[in-house]
PDB file of C-alpha atoms in Angstrom:
ATOM      1  CA  UNK A  41      10.505 -17.654  -4.641  1.00  0.00           C
ATOM      2  CA  UNK A  42       8.603 -13.461  -4.767  1.00  0.00           C
ATOM      3  CA  UNK A  43       8.556 -12.043  -2.123  1.00  0.00           C
ATOM      4  CA  UNK A  44       6.765  -8.143  -1.279  1.00  0.00           C
ATOM      5  CA  UNK A  45       7.970  -6.838   1.551  1.00  0.00           C
ATOM      6  CA  UNK A  46       5.576  -4.565   4.113  1.00  0.00           C
ATOM      7  CA  UNK A  47       7.047  -3.031   7.686  1.00  0.00           C
ATOM      8  CA  UNK A  48       5.539  -4.598  10.563  1.00  0.00           C
ATOM      9  CA  UNK A  49       2.122  -3.042  12.007  1.00  0.00           C
ATOM     10  CA  UNK A  50       0.895  -2.975   9.080  1.00  0.00           C
ATOM     11  CA  UNK A  51      -2.140  -0.912   7.636  1.00  0.00           C
ATOM     12  CA  UNK A  52      -4.483  -0.793   5.698  1.00  0.00           C
ATOM     13  CA  UNK A  53      -1.488   1.376   2.965  1.00  0.00           C
ATOM     14  CA  UNK A  54       1.004  -1.712   3.163  1.00  0.00           C
ATOM     15  CA  UNK A  55      -2.203  -4.234   2.681  1.00  0.00           C
ATOM     16  CA  UNK A  56      -3.494  -3.476  -0.652  1.00  0.00           C
ATOM     17  CA  UNK A  57      -0.002  -2.841  -2.261  1.00  0.00           C
ATOM     18  CA  UNK A  58       0.857  -6.319  -1.352  1.00  0.00           C
ATOM     19  CA  UNK A  59      -2.532  -7.308  -2.927  1.00  0.00           C
ATOM     20  CA  UNK A  60      -2.405  -4.966  -6.113  1.00  0.00           C
ATOM     21  CA  UNK A  61       0.469  -6.592  -6.634  1.00  0.00           C
ATOM     22  CA  UNK A  62      -0.864 -10.076  -5.804  1.00  0.00           C
ATOM     23  CA  UNK A  63      -3.784  -9.993  -7.357  1.00  0.00           C
ATOM     24  CA  UNK A  64      -2.634  -7.845 -11.220  1.00  0.00           C
ATOM     25  CA  UNK A  65       1.069  -8.459 -11.515  1.00  0.00           C
ATOM     26  CA  UNK A  66       2.367 -11.370 -13.459  1.00  0.00           C
ATOM     27  CA  UNK A  67       4.337 -14.261 -11.833  1.00  0.00           C
ATOM     28  CA  UNK A  68       3.177 -12.546  -8.100  1.00  0.00           C
ATOM     29  CA  UNK A  69       0.094 -14.122  -7.059  1.00  0.00           C
ATOM     30  CA  UNK A  70       2.380 -15.962  -4.490  1.00  0.00           C
ATOM     31  CA  UNK A  71       4.533 -13.969  -3.990  1.00  0.00           C
ATOM     32  CA  UNK A  72       5.121 -14.594  -0.053  1.00  0.00           C
ATOM     33  CA  UNK A  73       4.897 -11.373   2.634  1.00  0.00           C
ATOM     34  CA  UNK A  74       8.093 -10.437   4.454  1.00  0.00           C
ATOM     35  CA  UNK A  75       7.778  -7.984   7.485  1.00  0.00           C
ATOM     36  CA  UNK A  76      10.796  -5.370   8.376  1.00  0.00           C
ATOM     37  CA  UNK A  77      11.033  -2.166  11.011  1.00  0.00           C
ATOM     38  CA  UNK A  78       9.275   0.872   9.367  1.00  0.00           C
ATOM     39  CA  UNK A  79      11.411   2.029   6.626  1.00  0.00           C
ATOM     40  CA  UNK A  80      13.458  -0.349   5.993  1.00  0.00           C
ATOM     41  CA  UNK A  81      14.305  -3.009   3.839  1.00  0.00           C
ATOM     42  CA  UNK A  82      14.561  -6.450   3.662  1.00  0.00           C
ATOM     43  CA  UNK A  83      18.315  -7.578   4.866  1.00  0.00           C
ATOM     44  CA  UNK A  84      19.414  -3.972   5.196  1.00  0.00           C
ATOM     45  CA  UNK A  85      19.808  -4.060   1.286  1.00  0.00           C
ATOM     46  CA  UNK A  86      19.301  -1.503  -1.409  1.00  0.00           C
ATOM     47  CA  UNK A  87      15.630  -1.254  -2.130  1.00  0.00           C
ATOM     48  CA  UNK A  88      13.994  -2.222  -6.028  1.00  0.00           C
ATOM     49  CA  UNK A  89      17.804  -3.254  -6.302  1.00  0.00           C
ATOM     50  CA  UNK A  90      16.215  -7.820  -7.031  1.00  0.00           C
ATOM     51  CA  UNK A  91      13.442  -7.968  -9.225  1.00  0.00           C
ATOM     52  CA  UNK A  92      12.148 -10.787  -7.021  1.00  0.00           C
ATOM     53  CA  UNK A  93      11.918  -8.850  -3.864  1.00  0.00           C
ATOM     54  CA  UNK A  94       9.659  -5.509  -3.843  1.00  0.00           C
ATOM     55  CA  UNK A  95       8.915  -3.707  -0.836  1.00  0.00           C
ATOM     56  CA  UNK A  96       5.747  -1.834   0.196  1.00  0.00           C
ATOM     57  CA  UNK A  97       5.118   1.670   2.248  1.00  0.00           C
ATOM     58  CA  UNK A  98       8.691   0.859   3.500  1.00  0.00           C
ATOM     59  CA  UNK A  99      12.640   1.789   2.280  1.00  0.00           C
ATOM     60  CA  UNK A 100      11.827   4.655   0.057  1.00  0.00           C
ATOM     61  CA  UNK A 101      11.920   2.115  -3.023  1.00  0.00           C
ATOM     62  CA  UNK A 102       9.608   2.554  -6.232  1.00  0.00           C
ATOM     63  CA  UNK A 103       6.528   1.460  -3.964  1.00  0.00           C
ATOM     64  CA  UNK A 104       7.345   3.950  -1.022  1.00  0.00           C
ATOM     65  CA  UNK A 105       5.738   7.632  -0.840  1.00  0.00           C
ATOM     66  CA  UNK A 106       7.630   8.594   2.706  1.00  0.00           C
ATOM     67  CA  UNK A 107      10.692  10.392   0.751  1.00  0.00           C
ATOM     68  CA  UNK A 108       8.378  12.979  -0.390  1.00  0.00           C
ATOM     69  CA  UNK A 109       4.992  15.140   1.034  1.00  0.00           C
ATOM     70  CA  UNK A 110       2.364  14.330  -1.409  1.00  0.00           C
ATOM     71  CA  UNK A 111      -0.703  14.249   0.512  1.00  0.00           C
ATOM     72  CA  UNK A 112      -2.485  13.101  -2.048  1.00  0.00           C
ATOM     73  CA  UNK A 113      -0.062   9.405  -2.498  1.00  0.00           C
ATOM     74  CA  UNK A 114       0.429   6.100  -0.956  1.00  0.00           C
ATOM     75  CA  UNK A 115       2.027   3.296  -1.821  1.00  0.00           C
ATOM     76  CA  UNK A 116      -1.362   1.516  -2.733  1.00  0.00           C
ATOM     77  CA  UNK A 117      -1.218   4.492  -5.565  1.00  0.00           C
ATOM     78  CA  UNK A 118       2.083   4.451  -6.286  1.00  0.00           C
ATOM     79  CA  UNK A 119       1.683   0.337  -6.761  1.00  0.00           C
ATOM     80  CA  UNK A 120      -2.112   0.847  -9.286  1.00  0.00           C
ATOM     81  CA  UNK A 121      -0.359   4.164 -10.726  1.00  0.00           C
ATOM     82  CA  UNK A 122       2.777   1.079 -12.057  1.00  0.00           C
ATOM     83  CA  UNK A 123      -0.216  -0.922 -13.080  1.00  0.00           C
ATOM     84  CA  UNK A 124      -1.855   1.127 -15.023  1.00  0.00           C
ATOM     85  CA  UNK A 125       1.182   2.679 -16.764  1.00  0.00           C
ATOM     86  CA  UNK A 126       1.963  -0.827 -17.623  1.00  0.00           C
ATOM     87  CA  UNK A 127      -1.557  -2.200 -18.571  1.00  0.00           C
ATOM     88  CA  UNK A 128      -1.495  -4.776 -16.173  1.00  0.00           C
ATOM     89  CA  UNK A 129      -5.421  -3.958 -14.729  1.00  0.00           C
ATOM     90  CA  UNK A 130      -8.502  -5.380 -16.581  1.00  0.00           C
ATOM     91  CA  UNK A 131     -10.069  -1.998 -17.954  1.00  0.00           C
ATOM     92  CA  UNK A 132     -13.213  -2.853 -16.463  1.00  0.00           C
ATOM     93  CA  UNK A 133     -11.372  -2.722 -12.559  1.00  0.00           C
ATOM     94  CA  UNK A 134      -9.854   1.198 -13.281  1.00  0.00           C
ATOM     95  CA  UNK A 135     -12.383   3.445 -12.359  1.00  0.00           C
ATOM     96  CA  UNK A 136     -13.090   0.702  -8.905  1.00  0.00           C
ATOM     97  CA  UNK A 137      -9.486   0.851  -8.258  1.00  0.00           C
ATOM     98  CA  UNK A 138      -9.187   4.383  -8.974  1.00  0.00           C
ATOM     99  CA  UNK A 139     -11.361   5.699  -6.521  1.00  0.00           C
ATOM    100  CA  UNK A 140     -10.020   2.590  -3.738  1.00  0.00           C
ATOM    101  CA  UNK A 141      -6.441   4.036  -4.034  1.00  0.00           C
ATOM    102  CA  UNK A 142      -7.292   7.472  -3.269  1.00  0.00           C
ATOM    103  CA  UNK A 143      -9.575   7.169  -0.055  1.00  0.00           C
ATOM    104  CA  UNK A 144      -6.371   4.661   0.511  1.00  0.00           C
ATOM    105  CA  UNK A 145      -4.054   7.959   0.127  1.00  0.00           C
ATOM    106  CA  UNK A 146      -6.573  10.361   1.921  1.00  0.00           C
ATOM    107  CA  UNK A 147      -6.671   7.553   4.869  1.00  0.00           C
ATOM    108  CA  UNK A 148      -3.155   7.356   4.665  1.00  0.00           C
ATOM    109  CA  UNK A 149      -2.026  11.553   4.959  1.00  0.00           C
ATOM    110  CA  UNK A 150      -4.652  11.669   7.378  1.00  0.00           C
ATOM    111  CA  UNK A 151      -7.344  13.901   5.482  1.00  0.00           C
ATOM    112  CA  UNK A 152     -10.152  11.802   6.586  1.00  0.00           C
ATOM    113  CA  UNK A 153     -10.319  14.482   9.094  1.00  0.00           C
ATOM    114  CA  UNK A 154     -11.278  17.466   6.368  1.00  0.00           C
ATOM    115  CA  UNK A 155     -14.428  14.693   5.716  1.00  0.00           C
ATOM    116  CA  UNK A 156     -17.974  16.079   6.692  1.00  0.00           C
ATOM    117  CA  UNK A 157     -18.803  14.627   9.777  1.00  0.00           C
ATOM    118  CA  UNK A 158     -14.999  13.521  10.620  1.00  0.00           C
ATOM    119  CA  UNK A 159     -15.811  12.808  14.537  1.00  0.00           C
ATOM    120  CA  UNK A 160     -18.477  10.401  13.233  1.00  0.00           C
ATOM    121  CA  UNK A 161     -19.354   7.234  14.403  1.00  0.00           C
ATOM    122  CA  UNK A 162     -18.478   4.938  10.906  1.00  0.00           C
ATOM    123  CA  UNK A 163     -14.707   5.918  11.102  1.00  0.00           C
ATOM    124  CA  UNK A 164     -14.306   4.711  13.944  1.00  0.00           C
ATOM    125  CA  UNK A 165     -15.841   0.923  12.751  1.00  0.00           C
ATOM    126  CA  UNK A 166     -13.667   1.340   8.757  1.00  0.00           C
ATOM    127  CA  UNK A 167     -11.563  -1.470   7.678  1.00  0.00           C
ATOM    128  CA  UNK A 168      -8.624   0.646   8.380  1.00  0.00           C
ATOM    129  CA  UNK A 169      -8.966   1.204  12.286  1.00  0.00           C
ATOM    130  CA  UNK A 170      -9.753  -2.196  12.594  1.00  0.00           C
ATOM    131  CA  UNK A 171      -6.713  -2.970  10.312  1.00  0.00           C
ATOM    132  CA  UNK A 172      -4.929  -0.993  13.401  1.00  0.00           C
ATOM    133  CA  UNK A 173      -6.985  -3.068  16.690  1.00  0.00           C
ATOM    134  CA  UNK A 174      -5.407  -5.273  15.223  1.00  0.00           C
ATOM    135  CA  UNK A 175      -2.150  -4.277  15.001  1.00  0.00           C
ATOM    136  CA  UNK A 176      -2.144  -3.075  18.802  1.00  0.00           C
ATOM    137  CA  UNK A 177      -3.583  -6.830  19.709  1.00  0.00           C
TER     138      UNK A 177
END
C-alpha cells in the first residue's frame, strides 16, 4: 500500500502536497495518509528510502522544504516541480497549479504580510486560516 506521510496539525502546504500526489502521480490515487510529528519520518526511517512511502512537509526528504531557507519554496511547490519535470501534469492544468503552489509557498512562509492590506478581514477567513482553526479543535 502506498503511503503519504505528513506532519500532525496539517497545514495548507501538507494537505496540498498530498492532494497533488494523489491527483497526478500514477499509482498514488488511493494512497493512505499517515501522520508524524513535524520534522520526523514514518517509523524513524530515512525519508525517500522506500518507493512506496512519500513524506511531504516533514522528514527533510525530497518533498520537504525546511532544509533550505527559501521564502518562495514549499512542499507543494516541490511536488509541483517534480510533477512538471516528469510530465505528470496535464498542460491545461499547469498554469493553475503553478499559481496555486506559488500562493501556498507565500502563505507557508508568512509572506502574506507583504500583501496589500495584510490586516484585511479577507485573510482571516481564507482557507489556510480555516485549516489552522480545525487543527486547534
